PDB file of C-alpha atoms and ligand atoms in Angstrom:
ATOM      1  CA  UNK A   1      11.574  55.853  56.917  1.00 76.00           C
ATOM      2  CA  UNK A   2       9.441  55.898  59.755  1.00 86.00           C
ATOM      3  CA  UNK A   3       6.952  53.029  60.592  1.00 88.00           C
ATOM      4  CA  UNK A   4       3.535  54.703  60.367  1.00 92.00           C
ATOM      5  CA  UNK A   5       1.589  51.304  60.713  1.00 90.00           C
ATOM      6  CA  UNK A   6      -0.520  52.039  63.632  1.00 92.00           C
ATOM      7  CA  UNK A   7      -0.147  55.795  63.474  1.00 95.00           C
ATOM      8  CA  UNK A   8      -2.936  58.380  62.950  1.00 97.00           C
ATOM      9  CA  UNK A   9      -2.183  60.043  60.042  1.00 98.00           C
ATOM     10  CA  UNK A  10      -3.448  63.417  60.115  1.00 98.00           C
ATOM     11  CA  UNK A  11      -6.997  64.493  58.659  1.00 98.00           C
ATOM     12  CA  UNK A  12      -5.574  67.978  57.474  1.00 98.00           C
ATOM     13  CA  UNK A  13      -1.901  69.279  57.361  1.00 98.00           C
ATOM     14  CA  UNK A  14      -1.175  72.660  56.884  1.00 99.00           C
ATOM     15  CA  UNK A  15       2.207  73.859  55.744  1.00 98.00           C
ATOM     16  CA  UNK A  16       4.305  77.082  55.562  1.00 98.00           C
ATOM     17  CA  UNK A  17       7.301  76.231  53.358  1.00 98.00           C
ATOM     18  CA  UNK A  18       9.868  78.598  54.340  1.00 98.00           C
ATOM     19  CA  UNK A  19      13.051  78.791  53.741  1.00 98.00           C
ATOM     20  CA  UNK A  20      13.530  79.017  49.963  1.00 98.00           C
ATOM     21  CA  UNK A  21      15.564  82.046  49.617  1.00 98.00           C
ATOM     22  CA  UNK A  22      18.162  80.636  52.665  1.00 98.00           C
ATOM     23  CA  UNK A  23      18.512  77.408  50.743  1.00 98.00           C
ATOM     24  CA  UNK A  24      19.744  79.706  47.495  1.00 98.00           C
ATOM     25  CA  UNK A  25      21.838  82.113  49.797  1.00 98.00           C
ATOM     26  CA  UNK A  26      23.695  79.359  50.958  1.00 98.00           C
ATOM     27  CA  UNK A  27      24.598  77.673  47.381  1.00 98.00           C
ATOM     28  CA  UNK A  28      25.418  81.225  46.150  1.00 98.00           C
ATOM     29  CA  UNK A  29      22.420  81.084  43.881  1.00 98.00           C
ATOM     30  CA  UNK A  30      19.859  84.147  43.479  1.00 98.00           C
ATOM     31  CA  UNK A  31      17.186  84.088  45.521  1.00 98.00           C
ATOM     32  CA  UNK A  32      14.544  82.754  42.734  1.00 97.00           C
ATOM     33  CA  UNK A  33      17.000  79.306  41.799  1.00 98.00           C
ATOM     34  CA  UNK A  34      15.484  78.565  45.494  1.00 98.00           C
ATOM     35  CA  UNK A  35      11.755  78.988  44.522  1.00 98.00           C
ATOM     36  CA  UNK A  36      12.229  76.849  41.723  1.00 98.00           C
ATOM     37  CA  UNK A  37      13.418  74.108  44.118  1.00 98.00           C
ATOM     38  CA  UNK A  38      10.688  74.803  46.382  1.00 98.00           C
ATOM     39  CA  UNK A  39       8.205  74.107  43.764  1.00 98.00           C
ATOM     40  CA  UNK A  40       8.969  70.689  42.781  1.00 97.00           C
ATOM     41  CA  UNK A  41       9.262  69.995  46.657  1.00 98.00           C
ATOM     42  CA  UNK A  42       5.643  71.039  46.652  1.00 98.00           C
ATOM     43  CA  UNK A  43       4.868  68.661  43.952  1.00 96.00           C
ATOM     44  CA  UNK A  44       6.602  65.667  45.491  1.00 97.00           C
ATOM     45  CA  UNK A  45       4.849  66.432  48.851  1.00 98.00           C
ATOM     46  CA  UNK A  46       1.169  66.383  47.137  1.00 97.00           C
ATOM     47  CA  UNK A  47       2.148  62.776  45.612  1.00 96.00           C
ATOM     48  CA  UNK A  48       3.492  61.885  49.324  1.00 97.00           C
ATOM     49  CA  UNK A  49       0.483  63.406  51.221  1.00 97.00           C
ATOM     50  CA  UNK A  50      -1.712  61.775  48.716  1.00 96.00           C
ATOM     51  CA  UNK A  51      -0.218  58.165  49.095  1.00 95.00           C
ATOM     52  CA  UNK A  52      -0.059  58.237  52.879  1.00 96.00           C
ATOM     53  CA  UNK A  53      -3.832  58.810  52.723  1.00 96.00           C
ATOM     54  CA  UNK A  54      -4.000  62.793  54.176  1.00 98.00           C
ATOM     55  CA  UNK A  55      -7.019  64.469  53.748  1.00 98.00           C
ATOM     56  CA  UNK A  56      -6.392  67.479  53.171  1.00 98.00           C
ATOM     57  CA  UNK A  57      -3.047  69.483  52.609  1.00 98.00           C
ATOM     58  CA  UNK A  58      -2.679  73.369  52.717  1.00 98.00           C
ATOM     59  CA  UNK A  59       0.431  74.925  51.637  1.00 98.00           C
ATOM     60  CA  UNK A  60       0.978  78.719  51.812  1.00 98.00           C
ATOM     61  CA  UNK A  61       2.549  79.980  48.677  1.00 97.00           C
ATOM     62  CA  UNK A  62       2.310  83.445  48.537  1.00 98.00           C
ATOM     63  CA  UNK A  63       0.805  85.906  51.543  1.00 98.00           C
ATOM     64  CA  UNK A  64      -0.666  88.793  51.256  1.00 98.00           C
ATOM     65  CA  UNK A  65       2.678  90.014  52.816  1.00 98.00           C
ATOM     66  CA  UNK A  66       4.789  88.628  50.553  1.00 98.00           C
ATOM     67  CA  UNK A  67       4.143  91.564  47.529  1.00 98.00           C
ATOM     68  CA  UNK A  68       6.860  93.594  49.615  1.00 98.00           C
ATOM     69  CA  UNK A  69       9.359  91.708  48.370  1.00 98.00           C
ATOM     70  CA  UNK A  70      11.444  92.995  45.476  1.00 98.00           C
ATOM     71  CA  UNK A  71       9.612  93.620  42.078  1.00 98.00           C
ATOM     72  CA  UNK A  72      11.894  91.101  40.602  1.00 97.00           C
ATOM     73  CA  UNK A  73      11.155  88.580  43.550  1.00 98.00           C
ATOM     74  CA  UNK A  74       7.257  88.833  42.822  1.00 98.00           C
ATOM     75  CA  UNK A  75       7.585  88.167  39.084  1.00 98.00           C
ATOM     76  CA  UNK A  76       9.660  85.359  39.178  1.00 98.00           C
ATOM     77  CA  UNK A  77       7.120  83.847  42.146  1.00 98.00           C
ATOM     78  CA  UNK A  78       4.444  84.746  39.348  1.00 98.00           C
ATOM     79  CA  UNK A  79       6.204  83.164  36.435  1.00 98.00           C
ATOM     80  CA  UNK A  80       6.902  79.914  38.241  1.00 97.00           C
ATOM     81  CA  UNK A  81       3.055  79.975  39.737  1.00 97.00           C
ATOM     82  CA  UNK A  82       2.099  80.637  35.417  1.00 97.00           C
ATOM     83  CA  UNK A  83       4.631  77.091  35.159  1.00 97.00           C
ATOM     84  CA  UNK A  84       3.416  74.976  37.994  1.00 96.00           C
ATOM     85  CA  UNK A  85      -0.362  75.590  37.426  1.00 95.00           C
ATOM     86  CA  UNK A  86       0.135  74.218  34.344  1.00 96.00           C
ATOM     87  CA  UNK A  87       2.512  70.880  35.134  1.00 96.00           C
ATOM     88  CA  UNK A  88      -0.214  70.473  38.594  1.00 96.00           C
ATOM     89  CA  UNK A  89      -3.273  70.235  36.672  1.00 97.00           C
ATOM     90  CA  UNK A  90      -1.757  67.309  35.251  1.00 96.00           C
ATOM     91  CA  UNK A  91      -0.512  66.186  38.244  1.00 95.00           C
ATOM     92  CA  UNK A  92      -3.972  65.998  40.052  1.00 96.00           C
ATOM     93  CA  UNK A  93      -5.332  64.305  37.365  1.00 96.00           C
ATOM     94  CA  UNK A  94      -3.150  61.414  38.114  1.00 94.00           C
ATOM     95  CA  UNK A  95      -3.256  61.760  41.423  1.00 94.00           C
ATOM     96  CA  UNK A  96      -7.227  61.764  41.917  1.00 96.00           C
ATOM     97  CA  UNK A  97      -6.384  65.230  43.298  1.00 97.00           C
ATOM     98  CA  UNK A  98      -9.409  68.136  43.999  1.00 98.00           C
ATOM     99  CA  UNK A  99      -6.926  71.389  43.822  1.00 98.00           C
ATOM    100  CA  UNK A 100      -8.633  74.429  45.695  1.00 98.00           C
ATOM    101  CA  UNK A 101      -7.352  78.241  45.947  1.00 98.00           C
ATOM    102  CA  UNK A 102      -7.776  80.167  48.941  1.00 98.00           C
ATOM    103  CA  UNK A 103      -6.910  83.940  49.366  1.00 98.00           C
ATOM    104  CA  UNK A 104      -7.755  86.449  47.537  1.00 98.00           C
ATOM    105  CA  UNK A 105      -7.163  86.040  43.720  1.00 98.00           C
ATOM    106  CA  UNK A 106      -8.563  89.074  42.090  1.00 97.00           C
ATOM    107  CA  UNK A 107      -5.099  90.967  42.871  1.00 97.00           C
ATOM    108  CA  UNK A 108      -3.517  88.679  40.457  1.00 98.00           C
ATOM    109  CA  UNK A 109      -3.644  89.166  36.330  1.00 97.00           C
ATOM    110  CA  UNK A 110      -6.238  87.781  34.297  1.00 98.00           C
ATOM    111  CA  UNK A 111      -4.221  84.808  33.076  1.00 97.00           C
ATOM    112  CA  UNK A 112      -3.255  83.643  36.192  1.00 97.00           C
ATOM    113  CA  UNK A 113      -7.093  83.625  37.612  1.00 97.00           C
ATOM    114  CA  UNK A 114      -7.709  81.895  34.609  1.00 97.00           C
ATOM    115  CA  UNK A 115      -5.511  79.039  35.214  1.00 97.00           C
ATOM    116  CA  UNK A 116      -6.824  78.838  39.223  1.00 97.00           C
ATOM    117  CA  UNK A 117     -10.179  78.817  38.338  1.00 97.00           C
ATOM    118  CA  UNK A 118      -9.611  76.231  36.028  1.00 97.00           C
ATOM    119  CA  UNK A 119      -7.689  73.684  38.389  1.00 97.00           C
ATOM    120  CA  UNK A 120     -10.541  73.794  40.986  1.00 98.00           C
ATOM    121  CA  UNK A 121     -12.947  73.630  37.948  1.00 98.00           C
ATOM    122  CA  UNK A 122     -10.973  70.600  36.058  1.00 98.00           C
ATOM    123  CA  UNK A 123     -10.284  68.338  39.274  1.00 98.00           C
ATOM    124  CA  UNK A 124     -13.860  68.992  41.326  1.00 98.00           C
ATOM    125  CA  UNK A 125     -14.832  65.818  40.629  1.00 98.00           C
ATOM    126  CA  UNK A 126     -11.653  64.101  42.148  1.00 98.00           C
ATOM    127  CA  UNK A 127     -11.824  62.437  45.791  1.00 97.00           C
ATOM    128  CA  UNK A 128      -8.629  61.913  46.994  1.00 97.00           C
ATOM    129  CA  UNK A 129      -6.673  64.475  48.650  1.00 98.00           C
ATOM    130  CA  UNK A 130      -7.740  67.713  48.452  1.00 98.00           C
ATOM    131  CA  UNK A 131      -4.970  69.751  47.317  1.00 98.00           C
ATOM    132  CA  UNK A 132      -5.514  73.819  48.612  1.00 98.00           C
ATOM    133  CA  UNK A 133      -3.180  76.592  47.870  1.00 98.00           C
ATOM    134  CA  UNK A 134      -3.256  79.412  49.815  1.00 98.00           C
ATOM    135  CA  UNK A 135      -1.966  82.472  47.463  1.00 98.00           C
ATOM    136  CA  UNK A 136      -2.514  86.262  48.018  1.00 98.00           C
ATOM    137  CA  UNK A 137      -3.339  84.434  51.283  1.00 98.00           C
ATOM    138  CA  UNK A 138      -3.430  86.543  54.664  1.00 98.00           C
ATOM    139  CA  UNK A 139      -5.156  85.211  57.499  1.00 98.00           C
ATOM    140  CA  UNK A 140      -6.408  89.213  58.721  1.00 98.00           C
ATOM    141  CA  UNK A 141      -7.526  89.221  55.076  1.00 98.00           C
ATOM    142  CA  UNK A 142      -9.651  86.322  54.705  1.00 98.00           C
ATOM    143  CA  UNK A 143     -11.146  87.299  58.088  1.00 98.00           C
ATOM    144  CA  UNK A 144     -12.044  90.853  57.067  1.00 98.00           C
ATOM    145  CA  UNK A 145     -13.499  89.622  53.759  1.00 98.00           C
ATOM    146  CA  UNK A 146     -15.731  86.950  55.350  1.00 98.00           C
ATOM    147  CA  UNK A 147     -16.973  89.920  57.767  1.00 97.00           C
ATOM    148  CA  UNK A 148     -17.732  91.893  54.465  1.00 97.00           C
ATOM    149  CA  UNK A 149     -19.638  89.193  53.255  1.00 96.00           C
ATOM    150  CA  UNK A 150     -21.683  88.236  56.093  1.00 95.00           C
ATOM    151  CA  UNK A 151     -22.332  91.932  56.284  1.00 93.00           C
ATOM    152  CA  UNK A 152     -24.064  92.053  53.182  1.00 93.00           C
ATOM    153  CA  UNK A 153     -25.983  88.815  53.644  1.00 92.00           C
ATOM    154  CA  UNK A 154     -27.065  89.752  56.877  1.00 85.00           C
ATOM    155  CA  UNK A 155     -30.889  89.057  58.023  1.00 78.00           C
ATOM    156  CA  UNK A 156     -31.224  90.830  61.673  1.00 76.00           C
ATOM    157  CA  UNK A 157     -32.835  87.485  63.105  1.00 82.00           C
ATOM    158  CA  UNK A 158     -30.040  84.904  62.668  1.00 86.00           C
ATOM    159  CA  UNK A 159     -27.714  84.855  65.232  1.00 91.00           C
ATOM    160  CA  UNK A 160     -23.672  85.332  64.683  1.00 92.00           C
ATOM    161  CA  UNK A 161     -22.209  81.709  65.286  1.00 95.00           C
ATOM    162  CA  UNK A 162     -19.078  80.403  65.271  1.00 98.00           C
ATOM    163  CA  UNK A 163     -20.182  77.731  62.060  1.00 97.00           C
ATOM    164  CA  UNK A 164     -21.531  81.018  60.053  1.00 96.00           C
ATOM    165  CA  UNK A 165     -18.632  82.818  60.465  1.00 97.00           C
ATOM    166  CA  UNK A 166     -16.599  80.013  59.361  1.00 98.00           C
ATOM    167  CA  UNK A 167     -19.236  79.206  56.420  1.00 97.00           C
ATOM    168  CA  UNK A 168     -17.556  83.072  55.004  1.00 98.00           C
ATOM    169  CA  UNK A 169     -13.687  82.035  55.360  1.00 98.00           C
ATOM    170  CA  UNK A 170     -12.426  80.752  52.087  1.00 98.00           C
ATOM    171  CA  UNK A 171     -11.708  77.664  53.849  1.00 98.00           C
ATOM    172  CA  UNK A 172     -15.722  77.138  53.923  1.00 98.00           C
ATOM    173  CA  UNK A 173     -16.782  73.094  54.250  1.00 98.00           C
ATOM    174  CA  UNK A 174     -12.833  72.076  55.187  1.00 98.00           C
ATOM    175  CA  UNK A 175     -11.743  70.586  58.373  1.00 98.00           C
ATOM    176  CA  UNK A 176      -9.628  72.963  60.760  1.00 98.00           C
ATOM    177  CA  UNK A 177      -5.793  71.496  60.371  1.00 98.00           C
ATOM    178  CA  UNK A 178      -4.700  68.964  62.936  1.00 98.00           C
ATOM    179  CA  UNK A 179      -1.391  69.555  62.001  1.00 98.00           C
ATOM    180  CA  UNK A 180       1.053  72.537  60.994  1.00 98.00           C
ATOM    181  CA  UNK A 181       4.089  72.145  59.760  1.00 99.00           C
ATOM    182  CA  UNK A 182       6.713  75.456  59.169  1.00 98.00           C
ATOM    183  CA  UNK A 183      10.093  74.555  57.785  1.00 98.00           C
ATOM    184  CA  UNK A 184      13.133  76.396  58.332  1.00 98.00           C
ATOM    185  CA  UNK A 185      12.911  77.395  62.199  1.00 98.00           C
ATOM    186  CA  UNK A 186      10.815  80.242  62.307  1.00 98.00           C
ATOM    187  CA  UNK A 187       8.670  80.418  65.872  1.00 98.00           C
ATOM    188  CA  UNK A 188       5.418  82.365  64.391  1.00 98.00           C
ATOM    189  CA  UNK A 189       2.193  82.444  62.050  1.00 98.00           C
ATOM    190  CA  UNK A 190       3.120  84.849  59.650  1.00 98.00           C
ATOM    191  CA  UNK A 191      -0.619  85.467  59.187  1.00 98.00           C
ATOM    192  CA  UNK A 192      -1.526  81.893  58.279  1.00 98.00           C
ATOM    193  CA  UNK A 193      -5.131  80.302  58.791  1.00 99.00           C
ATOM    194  CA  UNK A 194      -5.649  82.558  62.030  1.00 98.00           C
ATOM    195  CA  UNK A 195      -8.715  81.312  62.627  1.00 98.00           C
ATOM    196  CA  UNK A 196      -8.382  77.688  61.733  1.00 98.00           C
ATOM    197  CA  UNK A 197      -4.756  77.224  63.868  1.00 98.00           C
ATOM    198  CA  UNK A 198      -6.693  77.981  67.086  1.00 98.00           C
ATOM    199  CA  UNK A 199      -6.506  74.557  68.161  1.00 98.00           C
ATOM    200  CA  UNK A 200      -3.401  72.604  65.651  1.00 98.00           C
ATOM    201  CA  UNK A 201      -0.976  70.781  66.888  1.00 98.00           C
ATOM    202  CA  UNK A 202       2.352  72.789  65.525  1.00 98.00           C
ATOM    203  CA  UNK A 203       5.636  71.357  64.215  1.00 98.00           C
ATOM    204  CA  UNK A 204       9.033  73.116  63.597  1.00 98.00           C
ATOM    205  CA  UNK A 205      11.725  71.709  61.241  1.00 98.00           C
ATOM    206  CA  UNK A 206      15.140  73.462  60.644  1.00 98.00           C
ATOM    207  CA  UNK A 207      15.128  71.513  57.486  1.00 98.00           C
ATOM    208  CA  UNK A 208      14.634  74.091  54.548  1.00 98.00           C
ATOM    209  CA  UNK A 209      11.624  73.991  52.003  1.00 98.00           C
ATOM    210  CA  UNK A 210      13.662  72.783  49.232  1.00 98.00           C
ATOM    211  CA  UNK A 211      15.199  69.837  51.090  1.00 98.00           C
ATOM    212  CA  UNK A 212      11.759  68.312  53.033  1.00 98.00           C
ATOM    213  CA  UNK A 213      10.804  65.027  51.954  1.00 98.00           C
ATOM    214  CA  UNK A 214       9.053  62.190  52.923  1.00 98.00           C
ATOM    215  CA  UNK A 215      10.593  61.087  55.716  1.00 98.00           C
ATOM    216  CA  UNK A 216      10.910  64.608  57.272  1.00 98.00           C
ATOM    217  CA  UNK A 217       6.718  64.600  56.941  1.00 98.00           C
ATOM    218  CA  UNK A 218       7.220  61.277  58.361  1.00 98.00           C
ATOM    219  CA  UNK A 219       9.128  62.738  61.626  1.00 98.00           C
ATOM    220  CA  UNK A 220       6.674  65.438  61.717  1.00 98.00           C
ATOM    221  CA  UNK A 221       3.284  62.639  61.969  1.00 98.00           C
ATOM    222  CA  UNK A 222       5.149  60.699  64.359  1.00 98.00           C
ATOM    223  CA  UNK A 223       5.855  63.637  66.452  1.00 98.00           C
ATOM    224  CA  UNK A 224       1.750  64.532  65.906  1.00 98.00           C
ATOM    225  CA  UNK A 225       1.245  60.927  67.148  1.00 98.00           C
ATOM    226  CA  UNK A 226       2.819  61.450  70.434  1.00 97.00           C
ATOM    227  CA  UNK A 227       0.902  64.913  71.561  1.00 96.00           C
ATOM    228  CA  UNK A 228      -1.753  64.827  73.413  1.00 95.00           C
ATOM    229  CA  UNK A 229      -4.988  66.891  72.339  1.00 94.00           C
ATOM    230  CA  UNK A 230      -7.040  68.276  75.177  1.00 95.00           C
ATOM    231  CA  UNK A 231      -8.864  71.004  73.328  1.00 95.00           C
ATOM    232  CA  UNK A 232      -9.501  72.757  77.019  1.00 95.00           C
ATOM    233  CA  UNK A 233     -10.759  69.796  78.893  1.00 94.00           C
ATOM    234  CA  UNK A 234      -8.697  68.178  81.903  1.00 90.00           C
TER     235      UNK A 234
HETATM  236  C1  IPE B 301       9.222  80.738  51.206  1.00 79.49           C
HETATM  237  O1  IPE B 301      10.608  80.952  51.158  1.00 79.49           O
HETATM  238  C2  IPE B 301       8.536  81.042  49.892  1.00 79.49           C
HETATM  239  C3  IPE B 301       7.713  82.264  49.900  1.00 79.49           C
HETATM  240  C4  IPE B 301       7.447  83.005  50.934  1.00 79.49           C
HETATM  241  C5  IPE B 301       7.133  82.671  48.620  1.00 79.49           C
HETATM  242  P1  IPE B 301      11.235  82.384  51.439  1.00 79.49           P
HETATM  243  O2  IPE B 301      11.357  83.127  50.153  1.00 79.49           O
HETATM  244  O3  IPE B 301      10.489  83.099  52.495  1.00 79.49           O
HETATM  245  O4  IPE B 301      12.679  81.985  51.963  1.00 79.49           O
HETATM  246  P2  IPE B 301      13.500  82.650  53.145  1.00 79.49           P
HETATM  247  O5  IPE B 301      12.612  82.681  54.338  1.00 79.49           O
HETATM  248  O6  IPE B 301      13.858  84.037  52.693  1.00 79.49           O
HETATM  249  O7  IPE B 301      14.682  81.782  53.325  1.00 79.49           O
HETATM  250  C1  IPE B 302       5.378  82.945  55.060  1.00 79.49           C
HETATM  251  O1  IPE B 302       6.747  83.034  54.845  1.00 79.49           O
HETATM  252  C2  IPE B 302       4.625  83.035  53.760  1.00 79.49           C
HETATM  253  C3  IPE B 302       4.779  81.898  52.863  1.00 79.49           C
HETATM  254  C4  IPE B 302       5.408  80.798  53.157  1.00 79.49           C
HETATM  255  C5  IPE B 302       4.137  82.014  51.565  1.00 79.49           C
HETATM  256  P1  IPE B 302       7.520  84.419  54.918  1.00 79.49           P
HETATM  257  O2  IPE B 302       8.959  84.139  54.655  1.00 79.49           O
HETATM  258  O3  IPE B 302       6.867  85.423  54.044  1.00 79.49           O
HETATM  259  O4  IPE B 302       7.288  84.854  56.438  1.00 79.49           O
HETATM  260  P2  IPE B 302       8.108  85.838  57.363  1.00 79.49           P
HETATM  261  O5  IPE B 302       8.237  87.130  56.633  1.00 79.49           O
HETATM  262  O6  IPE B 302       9.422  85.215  57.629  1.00 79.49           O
HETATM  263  O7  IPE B 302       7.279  85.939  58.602  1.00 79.49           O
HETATM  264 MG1   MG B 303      10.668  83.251  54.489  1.00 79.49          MG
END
């Protein structure tokens, strides 16, 4: 394990856990065995992120992409998101964790809705980490909704700043990430928090979503701990 006495540990990390369906493909296991996986790597990383005293952690779990995928694909994702919600309210609970849902839910069914708006409802009150999962999430998406929004609120004499546009994204009252992690190699944004990333620090694992850990989250501060943040100055 790393030493992180000493170390600033990130305010907010965002994740992209990719690599799921490689991790399967390479055990000769169907593509869902390596969701599965990926979800209790998501809820070992929320007890991790909690204990080493981040903020705020954003993991994408579904994008508004990702409903292209086989009809198969999409219901298993669904039937394991109807499983988790279930075994992370609990979680949270004993964690001190506030879970929050950004994207747009209203594409999902009832019962699912049901269960989001009951996590953020149920753990509110809690003030550790703050927990958000970004599902039907697309960074174009949340941008064109916010514009809706701010269309309809609109009074002619208050000017367009950056702070009111950002007071429309889901991600309303939350710090921009410091930190982005992607597993599994990939070089891009994949429509992720396109308006928050404009100034994150970005890491890149090979490792796979189902095998990250601790100390790969570890490598991944340390590495954050050695870059140096100019946001434009000299
Ligand atoms: C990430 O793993 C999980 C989701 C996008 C839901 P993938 O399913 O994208 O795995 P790879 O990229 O195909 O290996
Ligand atoms: C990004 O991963 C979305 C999530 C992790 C939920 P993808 O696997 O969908 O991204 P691409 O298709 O490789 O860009
Ligand atoms: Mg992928």
């Amino acid at each position: 394990m790393a030493d992180l006495t000493n170390m600033v540990i990130p305010r907010h990390v965002a994740l992209i856990l990719d690599g799921n369906g490689r991790w399967a493909k390479r055990r000769g296991l169907p593509r869902t065995m390596g969701h599965k996986e990926g979800c209790k790597t998501v809820e070992k990383t929320v007890e991790i992120a909690a204990r080493l005293g981040i903020d705020y952690l954003t993991v994408y779990g579904f994008s508004t992409e990702n409903w292209k995928r086989s009809v198969e694909e999409v219901g298993a994702l669904m039937q394991l998101f109807r499983y988790y919600m279930v075994r992370l309210l609990k979680i949270a609970k004993e964690n001190n964790v506030r879970v929050r849902m950004i994207g747009d839910r209203r594409r999902f069914d009832q019962d699912i809705i049901d269960g989001i708006n009951r996590l953020e409802e149920e753990t509110k009150e809690n003030t550790g980490l703050t927990f958000v999962i970004a599902v039907n999430y697309g960074g174009r998406d949340e941008i064109v909704r916010a514009v809706g929004k701010l269309l309809r609120d609109r009074k002619d004499e208050v000017p367009i700043t950056e702070e009111l546009f950002a007071s429309y994204l889901d991600t309303a009252g939350m710090p921009d990430p410091d930190l982005l992690i992607r597993t599994s190699g990939e070089l891009r944004l994949s429509n992720y928090l396109l308006w928050q990333l404009a100034y994150t620090e970005i890491y890149v694992t090979d490792c796979l979503w189902p095998d990250f850990n601790q100390e790969e989250l570890e490598k991944a501060i340390v590495q954050y701990n050695n870059r140096e943040r100019r946001f434009g100055k000299a």
